[in-house]
Short mmCIF file of C-alpha atoms and ligand atoms in Angstrom, two decimals:
data_model
loop_
_atom_site.label_atom_id
_atom_site.label_comp_id
_atom_site.label_asym_id
_atom_site.label_seq_id
_atom_site.Cartn_x
_atom_site.Cartn_y
_atom_site.Cartn_z
CA MET K 1 17.46 83.01 230.02
CA ILE K 2 16.65 79.68 228.20
CA ASP K 3 13.23 81.11 227.40
CA GLN K 4 14.96 84.21 225.81
CA LEU K 5 17.29 81.96 223.74
CA TYR K 6 14.33 79.93 222.52
CA ARG K 7 12.38 83.01 221.56
CA LYS K 8 15.34 84.51 219.83
CA ALA K 9 16.01 81.29 217.84
CA VAL K 10 12.40 80.96 216.73
CA LEU K 11 12.00 84.62 215.77
CA THR K 12 15.25 84.56 213.87
CA VAL K 13 14.21 81.41 211.95
CA ALA K 14 10.69 82.79 211.38
CA GLY K 15 12.24 86.00 209.92
CA GLN K 16 13.89 84.07 207.08
CA GLN K 17 11.97 84.69 203.80
CA ALA K 18 12.22 81.00 202.79
CA ILE K 19 10.73 79.84 206.04
CA GLU K 20 8.00 82.46 205.82
CA ASN K 21 7.13 81.29 202.30
CA VAL K 22 6.82 77.66 203.32
CA VAL K 23 4.65 78.51 206.38
CA ARG K 24 2.45 80.89 204.46
CA ALA K 25 1.88 78.26 201.77
CA ARG K 26 1.25 75.32 204.06
CA GLY K 27 0.59 76.70 207.58
CA TRP K 28 -2.82 78.38 207.27
CA GLY K 29 -4.64 75.40 208.68
CA MET K 30 -2.38 75.51 211.78
CA ALA K 31 -2.60 79.26 212.08
CA GLN K 32 -6.35 78.99 212.35
CA ARG K 33 -5.89 77.64 215.88
CA PHE K 34 -4.70 81.18 216.77
CA VAL K 35 -6.32 83.42 214.18
CA ALA K 36 -10.06 83.68 213.61
CA GLY K 37 -10.16 83.71 209.89
CA GLU K 38 -9.33 86.50 207.32
CA THR K 39 -12.50 88.60 207.34
CA PRO K 40 -14.63 90.65 209.87
CA GLN K 41 -17.40 87.98 209.39
CA THR K 42 -15.18 85.13 210.50
CA ALA K 43 -14.02 87.15 213.46
CA ILE K 44 -17.53 88.03 214.44
CA ALA K 45 -18.48 84.40 214.25
CA ALA K 46 -15.68 83.59 216.71
CA VAL K 47 -16.98 86.36 219.07
CA GLN K 48 -20.45 84.90 218.97
CA GLU K 49 -19.10 81.47 219.71
CA LEU K 50 -17.15 82.72 222.69
CA GLN K 51 -20.17 84.68 223.96
CA GLN K 52 -21.93 81.25 224.42
CA ASP K 53 -19.29 80.45 227.08
CA GLY K 54 -19.65 83.89 228.66
CA ILE K 55 -16.34 85.04 227.23
CA LEU K 56 -15.89 88.68 226.14
CA ALA K 57 -13.92 89.57 223.01
CA ASN K 58 -11.25 91.99 221.86
CA LEU K 59 -11.07 92.15 217.99
CA ASP K 60 -7.69 92.71 216.42
CA LEU K 61 -7.11 93.26 212.77
CA LEU K 62 -3.69 91.85 211.84
CA GLY K 63 -1.35 94.05 209.95
CA GLU K 64 2.28 94.80 210.70
CA PHE K 65 5.02 96.57 208.88
CA ILE K 66 2.51 98.58 206.80
CA GLU K 67 4.64 101.01 205.09
CA SER K 68 3.17 103.96 203.16
CA PRO K 69 0.74 106.62 204.60
CA GLU K 70 -1.88 105.41 202.21
CA GLN K 71 -1.60 101.80 203.36
CA CYS K 72 -1.88 103.07 207.04
CA THR K 73 -5.00 104.97 206.32
CA ALA K 74 -6.54 102.03 204.33
CA PHE K 75 -5.76 99.88 207.36
CA ALA K 76 -7.48 102.33 209.64
CA ASP K 77 -10.46 102.26 207.26
CA ASN K 78 -10.61 98.49 207.62
CA VAL K 79 -10.65 98.80 211.39
CA LEU K 80 -13.68 101.14 211.04
CA THR K 81 -15.31 98.51 208.87
CA MET K 82 -14.70 95.98 211.58
CA ILE K 83 -16.24 98.31 214.17
CA ASP K 84 -19.32 98.83 212.04
CA ALA K 85 -19.67 95.19 211.39
CA ALA K 86 -19.46 94.39 215.11
CA HIS K 87 -22.07 97.00 215.92
CA ALA K 88 -24.37 95.76 213.12
CA ALA K 89 -24.09 92.30 214.67
CA GLY K 90 -25.17 93.55 218.05
CA ILE K 91 -21.69 93.46 219.57
CA THR K 92 -20.29 96.43 221.54
CA PRO K 93 -17.00 97.04 219.68
CA TYR K 94 -13.93 96.39 221.76
CA VAL K 95 -10.83 96.46 219.56
CA SER K 96 -7.04 96.57 219.80
CA ILE K 97 -4.76 98.53 217.42
CA LYS K 98 -1.08 98.87 216.93
CA LEU K 99 -0.31 102.58 216.35
CA SER K 100 2.42 101.66 213.91
CA SER K 101 -0.23 100.07 211.64
CA VAL K 102 -2.20 103.34 211.43
CA GLY K 103 0.76 105.58 210.77
CA GLN K 104 2.57 106.40 214.09
CA GLY K 105 5.76 108.27 213.32
CA LYS K 106 4.58 109.52 209.87
CA THR K 107 3.85 113.18 209.61
CA VAL K 108 1.13 114.13 207.14
CA GLY K 109 -0.19 117.61 206.95
CA GLY K 110 1.85 118.67 210.09
CA GLU K 111 0.20 115.96 212.17
CA ASP K 112 1.18 112.36 213.22
CA LEU K 113 -0.83 110.08 211.09
CA GLY K 114 -1.06 107.50 213.75
CA LEU K 115 -2.72 109.89 216.07
CA LYS K 116 -5.02 111.15 213.44
CA ASN K 117 -6.19 107.61 212.46
CA ALA K 118 -6.46 106.58 216.08
CA ARG K 119 -8.79 109.44 216.72
CA ARG K 120 -11.08 108.29 213.88
CA ILE K 121 -11.06 104.72 215.22
CA ILE K 122 -11.69 105.58 218.88
CA GLY K 123 -14.34 108.21 217.85
CA ARG K 124 -16.23 105.54 215.97
CA ALA K 125 -15.90 102.99 218.74
CA ARG K 126 -17.11 105.53 221.26
CA GLN K 127 -20.18 106.33 219.09
CA PHE K 128 -21.26 102.71 219.75
CA GLY K 129 -20.23 102.67 223.42
CA GLY K 130 -16.99 100.78 222.59
CA PHE K 131 -13.41 100.67 223.58
CA VAL K 132 -9.98 100.77 221.83
CA CYS K 133 -6.86 99.47 223.44
CA LEU K 134 -3.45 100.73 221.97
CA ASP K 135 -1.29 97.62 221.92
CA MET K 136 2.34 98.09 223.06
CA GLU K 137 5.02 97.29 220.43
CA ASP K 138 8.81 97.14 220.68
CA HIS K 139 10.55 99.53 223.12
CA PRO K 140 11.60 102.31 220.69
CA ARG K 141 7.81 103.06 220.34
CA VAL K 142 6.93 103.19 224.03
CA ASP K 143 7.50 106.96 224.59
CA GLN K 144 5.43 107.97 221.68
CA THR K 145 2.71 105.51 222.38
CA LEU K 146 2.36 106.66 226.02
CA ALA K 147 2.38 110.32 224.98
CA GLN K 148 -0.25 109.64 222.36
CA PHE K 149 -2.35 107.58 224.85
CA ARG K 150 -2.31 110.62 227.23
CA THR K 151 -3.56 112.91 224.48
CA LEU K 152 -6.37 110.40 223.43
CA VAL K 153 -7.58 109.86 227.02
CA GLY K 154 -7.77 113.61 227.29
CA GLU K 155 -9.96 113.78 224.26
CA PHE K 156 -12.03 110.61 224.59
CA GLY K 157 -12.04 109.73 228.23
CA HIS K 158 -10.53 106.61 229.96
CA GLY K 159 -13.69 104.62 229.36
CA HIS K 160 -12.99 104.49 225.61
CA VAL K 161 -9.28 104.10 225.31
CA GLY K 162 -6.63 102.05 227.11
CA THR K 163 -3.07 100.91 226.60
CA VAL K 164 -0.59 98.19 227.57
CA LEU K 165 2.46 97.94 229.85
CA GLN K 166 5.02 95.24 229.46
CA SER K 167 6.40 93.85 232.70
CA TYR K 168 9.84 92.81 231.02
CA LEU K 169 10.70 96.48 230.46
CA TYR K 170 12.60 98.02 233.41
CA ARG K 171 10.74 101.30 232.87
CA SER K 172 7.16 100.02 233.02
CA GLU K 173 6.63 100.56 236.81
CA ALA K 174 7.58 104.20 236.63
CA ASP K 175 5.43 104.57 233.46
CA ARG K 176 2.51 103.12 235.35
CA ALA K 177 2.93 105.56 238.24
CA ALA K 178 3.29 108.51 235.85
CA LEU K 179 -0.06 107.56 234.19
CA ASP K 180 -1.96 107.31 237.54
CA ASP K 181 -3.52 110.83 237.14
CA LEU K 182 -5.47 109.59 234.08
CA GLN K 183 -7.03 106.65 236.08
CA PRO K 184 -6.12 104.62 233.01
CA ASN K 185 -7.56 101.36 231.86
CA LEU K 186 -4.23 99.30 231.44
CA ARG K 187 -3.53 95.87 230.18
CA VAL K 188 -0.50 94.24 231.79
CA VAL K 189 1.47 91.74 229.76
CA LYS K 190 4.84 90.17 230.08
CA GLY K 191 5.90 91.35 226.65
CA ALA K 192 6.23 89.63 223.34
CA TYR K 193 9.21 91.27 221.51
CA LEU K 194 12.81 90.38 221.42
CA GLU K 195 14.28 93.15 223.62
CA PRO K 196 17.99 93.69 224.65
CA GLU K 197 19.08 93.49 228.29
CA THR K 198 19.73 97.17 228.31
CA VAL K 199 15.97 97.72 228.47
CA ALA K 200 14.37 94.45 229.56
CA TYR K 201 14.82 91.79 232.21
CA PRO K 202 16.47 88.87 230.72
CA ASP K 203 15.31 86.42 233.48
CA LYS K 204 11.73 85.13 233.57
CA ALA K 205 11.55 85.24 237.40
CA ASP K 206 12.20 89.00 237.26
CA VAL K 207 9.62 89.54 234.54
CA ASP K 208 7.07 87.63 236.63
CA ALA K 209 7.91 89.54 239.79
CA ALA K 210 7.54 92.74 237.94
CA TYR K 211 4.25 91.58 236.52
CA ARG K 212 2.76 91.08 239.99
CA ARG K 213 4.06 94.52 241.17
CA LEU K 214 2.45 96.28 238.16
CA VAL K 215 -0.93 94.57 238.60
CA TYR K 216 -1.00 95.05 242.30
CA ALA K 217 -0.01 98.68 242.19
CA HIS K 218 -2.58 99.46 239.50
CA MET K 219 -5.36 97.65 241.44
CA THR K 220 -4.41 99.39 244.72
CA ALA K 221 -4.56 102.75 242.94
CA GLY K 222 -8.22 101.93 242.15
CA ASN K 223 -7.80 101.59 238.45
CA TYR K 224 -9.11 98.98 236.09
CA VAL K 225 -6.64 96.31 235.16
CA ASN K 226 -6.63 93.81 232.27
CA VAL K 227 -4.61 90.93 233.64
CA ALA K 228 -3.43 89.53 230.28
CA THR K 229 -1.58 86.26 230.82
CA HIS K 230 -2.00 82.43 230.60
CA ASP K 231 0.25 81.92 233.59
CA GLU K 232 -1.86 80.10 236.15
CA ARG K 233 0.44 80.95 239.01
CA LEU K 234 0.03 84.62 238.29
CA ILE K 235 -3.62 84.33 237.76
CA ASP K 236 -4.06 82.51 241.16
CA ASP K 237 -1.91 85.20 242.84
CA VAL K 238 -3.96 88.01 241.37
CA LYS K 239 -7.21 86.27 242.59
CA MET K 240 -5.74 86.00 246.11
CA PHE K 241 -4.55 89.58 246.08
CA ALA K 242 -7.93 90.87 244.99
CA LEU K 243 -9.62 88.82 247.74
CA ALA K 244 -7.34 89.91 250.43
CA HIS K 245 -7.56 93.64 249.46
CA GLY K 246 -11.29 93.74 248.94
CA ILE K 247 -10.96 94.44 245.20
CA ALA K 248 -14.26 93.66 243.46
CA ARG K 249 -14.38 91.12 240.64
CA ASP K 250 -15.67 93.77 238.26
CA ALA K 251 -12.55 96.10 238.94
CA PHE K 252 -10.38 93.85 236.77
CA GLU K 253 -10.56 91.24 234.07
CA PHE K 254 -8.41 88.36 232.79
CA GLN K 255 -7.47 88.41 229.16
CA MET K 256 -6.02 85.55 227.07
CA LEU K 257 -5.32 84.92 223.45
CA TYR K 258 -7.72 83.23 221.12
CA GLY K 259 -7.03 79.53 220.85
CA ILE K 260 -4.92 79.43 224.06
CA ARG K 261 -6.12 77.87 227.40
CA ARG K 262 -9.75 77.99 226.52
CA ASP K 263 -10.37 75.57 229.47
CA LEU K 264 -8.92 78.07 231.81
CA GLN K 265 -10.92 80.91 230.31
CA LYS K 266 -14.12 78.89 230.76
CA SER K 267 -13.40 77.92 234.36
CA LEU K 268 -12.64 81.55 235.29
CA VAL K 269 -15.97 82.57 233.90
CA LYS K 270 -17.64 79.77 235.84
CA ASP K 271 -15.99 81.17 239.02
CA GLY K 272 -17.54 84.61 238.30
CA TYR K 273 -14.47 86.42 236.82
CA ARG K 274 -14.61 88.60 233.68
CA VAL K 275 -12.56 87.02 230.86
CA ARG K 276 -11.83 88.55 227.50
CA ALA K 277 -10.17 86.69 224.57
CA TYR K 278 -8.01 88.67 222.15
CA ILE K 279 -9.25 87.60 218.70
CA PRO K 280 -6.85 88.35 215.86
CA TYR K 281 -7.95 87.98 212.28
CA GLY K 282 -6.90 89.13 208.85
CA ARG K 283 -4.70 88.11 205.93
CA ASP K 284 -1.47 89.30 207.56
CA TRP K 285 -1.27 86.54 210.11
CA TYR K 286 2.34 85.44 209.77
CA PRO K 287 4.22 87.71 212.28
CA TYR K 288 1.52 87.18 214.91
CA PHE K 289 1.61 83.38 214.42
CA SER K 290 5.50 83.51 214.69
CA ARG K 291 5.27 85.28 218.05
CA ARG K 292 2.82 82.65 219.42
CA ILE K 293 5.21 79.84 218.33
CA ALA K 294 8.10 81.65 219.96
CA GLU K 295 6.22 81.71 223.30
CA THR K 296 6.41 77.98 223.89
CA PRO K 297 8.04 74.93 222.41
CA ARG K 298 4.67 73.12 222.67
CA ASN K 299 3.33 75.38 219.88
CA ALA K 300 6.50 74.80 217.80
CA MET K 301 5.80 71.07 218.08
CA PHE K 302 2.14 71.53 217.01
CA VAL K 303 3.46 73.25 213.79
CA ILE K 304 6.21 70.82 213.04
CA ARG K 305 3.80 67.92 213.45
CA GLY K 306 1.23 69.63 211.19
CA MET K 307 3.87 70.33 208.44
CA LEU K 308 5.02 66.74 208.53
CA ARG K 309 1.55 65.51 208.13
CA GLY K 310 1.41 67.79 205.04
C1 FAD X 401 -4.73 89.58 225.63
C2 FAD X 401 -3.40 89.70 225.40
C3 FAD X 401 -2.89 90.86 224.86
C4 FAD X 401 -1.48 91.03 224.56
N1 FAD X 401 -1.06 92.21 224.10
C5 FAD X 401 0.32 92.43 224.05
C6 FAD X 401 0.86 93.67 223.63
O1 FAD X 401 0.16 94.67 223.44
N2 FAD X 401 2.20 93.82 223.55
C7 FAD X 401 3.08 92.79 223.95
O2 FAD X 401 4.27 92.93 223.82
N3 FAD X 401 2.58 91.51 224.17
C8 FAD X 401 1.23 91.33 224.30
N4 FAD X 401 0.71 90.13 224.67
C9 FAD X 401 1.66 88.93 224.68
C10 FAD X 401 2.36 88.80 225.98
O3 FAD X 401 3.36 89.80 226.17
C11 FAD X 401 3.08 87.39 226.15
O4 FAD X 401 3.98 87.27 225.16
C12 FAD X 401 2.06 86.22 226.13
O5 FAD X 401 0.91 86.57 226.78
C13 FAD X 401 2.69 85.06 226.82
O6 FAD X 401 3.01 85.30 228.13
P1 FAD X 401 2.23 84.67 229.38
O7 FAD X 401 1.88 85.83 230.20
O8 FAD X 401 1.03 83.89 228.99
O9 FAD X 401 3.21 83.91 230.18
P2 FAD X 401 4.32 82.72 229.86
O10 FAD X 401 5.26 82.69 230.98
O11 FAD X 401 4.85 82.96 228.42
O12 FAD X 401 3.42 81.50 229.81
C14 FAD X 401 2.77 80.93 230.94
C15 FAD X 401 2.14 79.59 230.58
O13 FAD X 401 0.99 79.99 229.67
C16 FAD X 401 0.90 78.99 228.64
N5 FAD X 401 1.12 79.72 227.35
C17 FAD X 401 1.70 80.98 227.11
N6 FAD X 401 1.77 81.33 225.92
C18 FAD X 401 1.23 80.25 225.22
C19 FAD X 401 1.05 79.94 223.84
N7 FAD X 401 1.34 80.83 222.87
N8 FAD X 401 0.50 78.75 223.56
C20 FAD X 401 0.17 77.94 224.50
N9 FAD X 401 0.30 78.05 225.81
C21 FAD X 401 0.85 79.23 226.18
C22 FAD X 401 2.00 77.99 228.90
O14 FAD X 401 1.37 77.02 229.62
C23 FAD X 401 2.98 78.70 229.69
O15 FAD X 401 3.67 77.85 230.54
C24 FAD X 401 -0.61 89.93 224.92
C25 FAD X 401 -1.14 88.77 225.50
C26 FAD X 401 -2.40 88.65 225.80
C27 FAD X 401 -2.92 87.40 226.44
#
């Protein structure tokens, strides 16, 4: 409950235009701890640096609240540029997209623009043996995202497209079971948005318990799981569960965010686990940065100290 209040307070403050202006003007240096620069080249340099530690990468071009259909298509074009740049640098493209950024919910020529642009992106990634994960956004988008995921797996195969379930949503366990026939590659997260009690567990203990149930059920069903968390207790429990149930280390991977718990990422690699870092980059870093600050007071202190130092 306290976590919820903290998150709500930070996201409310961060939503104020005046705060945004100050942080945008003075906060880029601090944001760089969480964001790998503003161009595909800076992001690729981050991928190559992680590779030296045996850490895999998931590239994410930042861009939220993109409004017009033209902006959505331009954003999708930039994702294609990123995929091409990764391929040219010898990296198998693994990217995440938010369907809202590429036009989900906008009908153009009788077709959902998000679906149309997702097809272009997944098609290009597949051409290079790559993979696209459809990030999960706030709860009103879940139905459409899961329906579009189903369509896209049918067209491209589960080896080239995956999606995300959020353990804070009451519905996610039923959603997972309903997707089982696709043998889907799923990322399990706790959830990053401010959601009402009508749809999401307000207590952290319930979110964590649901997280375990989701991961264990998906592993037991024989599907690939991306265990996306920095929570060491959950990570240890998943390791134990896999060991106890004979689940191979290549049947799942741990995922963490760029700039967070690099020590843990490295030690998991050393122990023979697959680890992938989620590498956001791009000019539109403010909403992403605000969500990271809202996750833990430690990050808020990091920013406040940085601002005071000027
Ligand atoms: C790879 C990846 C992809 C994601 N994709 C999505 C998505 O598509 N949709 C979505 O809603 N959410 C997504 N998230 C965010 C997720 O929902 C959580 O908000 C976020 O991961 C924090 O939760 P946690 O599991 O790390 O656990 P928490 O209980 O929040 O944290 C556990 C511990 O991890 C450490 N920690 C956590 N966050 C931070 C931080 N920001 N800085 C420093 N330490 C931290 C702290 O030590 C904390 O005590 C993603 C997260 C990851 C790692």
